[in-house]
Amino acid sequence: MNGALAPHAGNPLVTEEATVQDLKLAQALGFERPTNIRNLIKRHRPTLEAMGLVLQSEAPIRSGKGRVSMVTEFRLNPAQAAFIIAKAGTKRADSLAVLMAEVFAMFSVGKLVAVDEDAAKELAAAQAREARRRYEEERDARSKAFAFLR
């Protein structure tokens, strides 16, 4: 995936965070039909949105007969791309998912630490978001359980 993440210059809807275009990610992951990644993104959109805005735009494509139609193109931030990598199921994606799991395991036992204060703040914010997501999931589960008992 090296080189696939790029700042999205020229797009006024976008922050400075690097993103990856859906088809470039699909090619890097070895999808036989790169456009299939868009269905995967759509299916997991609620989870992806928990990691940030899922950027999308309409892009023209030309068929073999010259007909032009519009398709939705997605751009994912690094966390969203990592999630899609874990869900993709291609050989390359599985290999990357193993690497991500190994890095996470090292982090979990304190072998990887934030390199500076800004990174420490980002890490703390990510941990706070995760705690909030867990709290909301548990709250929703309790609400459903109590509603069932009524």
XYZ file of C-alpha atoms in Angstrom:
150
model
C 0.000 0.000 0.000
C 3.035 2.279 -0.024
C 2.337 5.276 -2.184
C -1.394 4.652 -2.168
C -2.008 7.121 0.662
C -1.804 10.656 -0.595
C -2.933 14.083 0.531
C -6.003 15.093 -1.437
C -4.956 18.478 -2.743
C -7.494 20.559 -4.577
C -10.583 19.112 -2.909
C -12.183 21.769 -0.683
C -14.232 19.179 1.235
C -11.164 17.441 2.561
C -8.914 17.930 5.585
C -5.132 17.641 5.477
C -5.261 13.996 6.505
C -3.911 11.609 3.903
C -6.484 9.407 2.191
C -6.464 6.528 -0.233
C -8.732 6.330 -3.272
C -10.897 3.203 -3.272
C -9.678 1.748 -6.567
C -6.000 2.274 -5.674
C -6.572 0.437 -2.394
C -8.384 -2.358 -4.255
C -5.494 -2.726 -6.701
C -2.962 -2.754 -3.851
C -4.996 -5.488 -2.146
C -5.210 -7.631 -5.281
C -8.946 -7.417 -5.986
C -9.762 -9.177 -9.276
C -12.435 -6.543 -9.932
C -11.260 -3.368 -8.162
C -14.739 -1.807 -8.247
C -15.944 -4.565 -5.869
C -14.259 -2.668 -3.044
C -17.026 -0.068 -3.304
C -19.632 -2.641 -2.256
C -17.447 -3.541 0.730
C -17.177 0.137 1.692
C -20.935 0.634 1.370
C -21.663 -2.472 3.458
C -19.393 -1.284 6.288
C -20.102 2.429 6.006
C -21.562 2.896 9.536
C -18.406 1.430 11.071
C -16.163 3.435 8.747
C -17.983 6.635 9.709
C -17.118 5.942 13.357
C -13.488 6.462 12.264
C -14.116 9.718 10.429
C -15.907 11.164 7.469
C -16.169 8.791 4.505
C -15.322 11.070 1.632
C -17.107 10.444 -1.634
C -17.484 12.130 -4.976
C -19.116 11.426 -8.295
C -16.691 10.491 -11.045
C -17.443 10.006 -14.747
C -16.578 6.704 -16.407
C -16.734 5.874 -20.097
C -17.963 2.485 -21.289
C -16.436 0.666 -24.232
C -19.158 2.121 -26.469
C -18.398 5.666 -25.360
C -21.350 6.111 -23.011
C -20.483 8.245 -19.985
C -22.015 7.438 -16.615
C -21.322 8.645 -13.096
C -20.096 6.411 -10.267
C -19.469 7.093 -6.598
C -15.787 7.095 -5.710
C -14.631 6.858 -2.071
C -11.546 8.116 -0.243
C -10.625 6.516 3.069
C -8.403 7.738 5.880
C -5.707 5.354 7.196
C -7.917 3.879 9.952
C -10.760 3.262 7.504
C -8.344 1.719 5.007
C -7.006 -0.596 7.734
C -10.561 -1.709 8.537
C -11.293 -2.448 4.862
C -7.989 -4.320 4.600
C -9.127 -6.561 7.460
C -12.465 -7.219 5.719
C -11.229 -7.602 2.122
C -10.340 -11.305 2.152
C -7.723 -11.230 -0.599
C -4.322 -12.885 -0.068
C -2.563 -9.508 0.032
C -5.176 -8.091 2.405
C -4.858 -11.101 4.712
C -1.082 -10.654 4.796
C -1.468 -6.972 5.696
C -4.105 -7.812 8.315
C -1.638 -10.187 9.982
C 0.970 -7.409 10.040
C -1.564 -4.975 11.541
C -2.478 -7.548 14.200
C 1.193 -8.041 15.072
C 1.736 -4.281 15.377
C -1.376 -4.021 17.553
C -0.110 -6.844 19.767
C 3.211 -5.033 20.228
C 1.360 -1.826 21.101
C -0.913 -3.651 23.549
C 2.031 -4.840 25.631
C 3.814 -1.484 25.574
C 6.445 -2.241 22.936
C 5.238 0.664 20.782
C 4.696 4.123 22.218
C 3.726 7.558 20.911
C 6.736 9.367 19.460
C 5.761 12.839 20.673
C 3.118 14.826 22.538
C 0.905 15.256 19.459
C 0.931 11.517 18.807
C 0.135 10.867 22.472
C -2.860 13.220 22.217
C -4.098 11.485 19.052
C -3.729 8.108 20.732
C -5.630 9.290 23.813
C -8.394 10.689 21.590
C -8.663 7.381 19.702
C -8.863 5.482 22.986
C -11.568 7.873 24.224
C -13.572 7.336 21.011
C -13.292 3.573 21.459
C -14.455 3.812 25.075
C -17.401 5.947 23.937
C -18.338 3.412 21.222
C -18.238 0.566 23.777
C -20.368 2.573 26.213
C -22.955 3.336 23.501
C -23.072 -0.308 22.382
C -23.621 -1.480 25.954
C -26.272 1.197 26.559
C -28.118 0.203 23.381
C -27.945 -3.479 24.323
C -29.376 -2.744 27.786
C -32.156 -0.628 26.276
C -33.091 -3.435 23.890
C -33.041 -5.972 26.710
C -35.312 -3.850 28.899
C -37.637 -3.149 25.973
C -37.886 -6.889 25.400
C -38.883 -7.434 29.045
C -41.754 -4.949 28.880
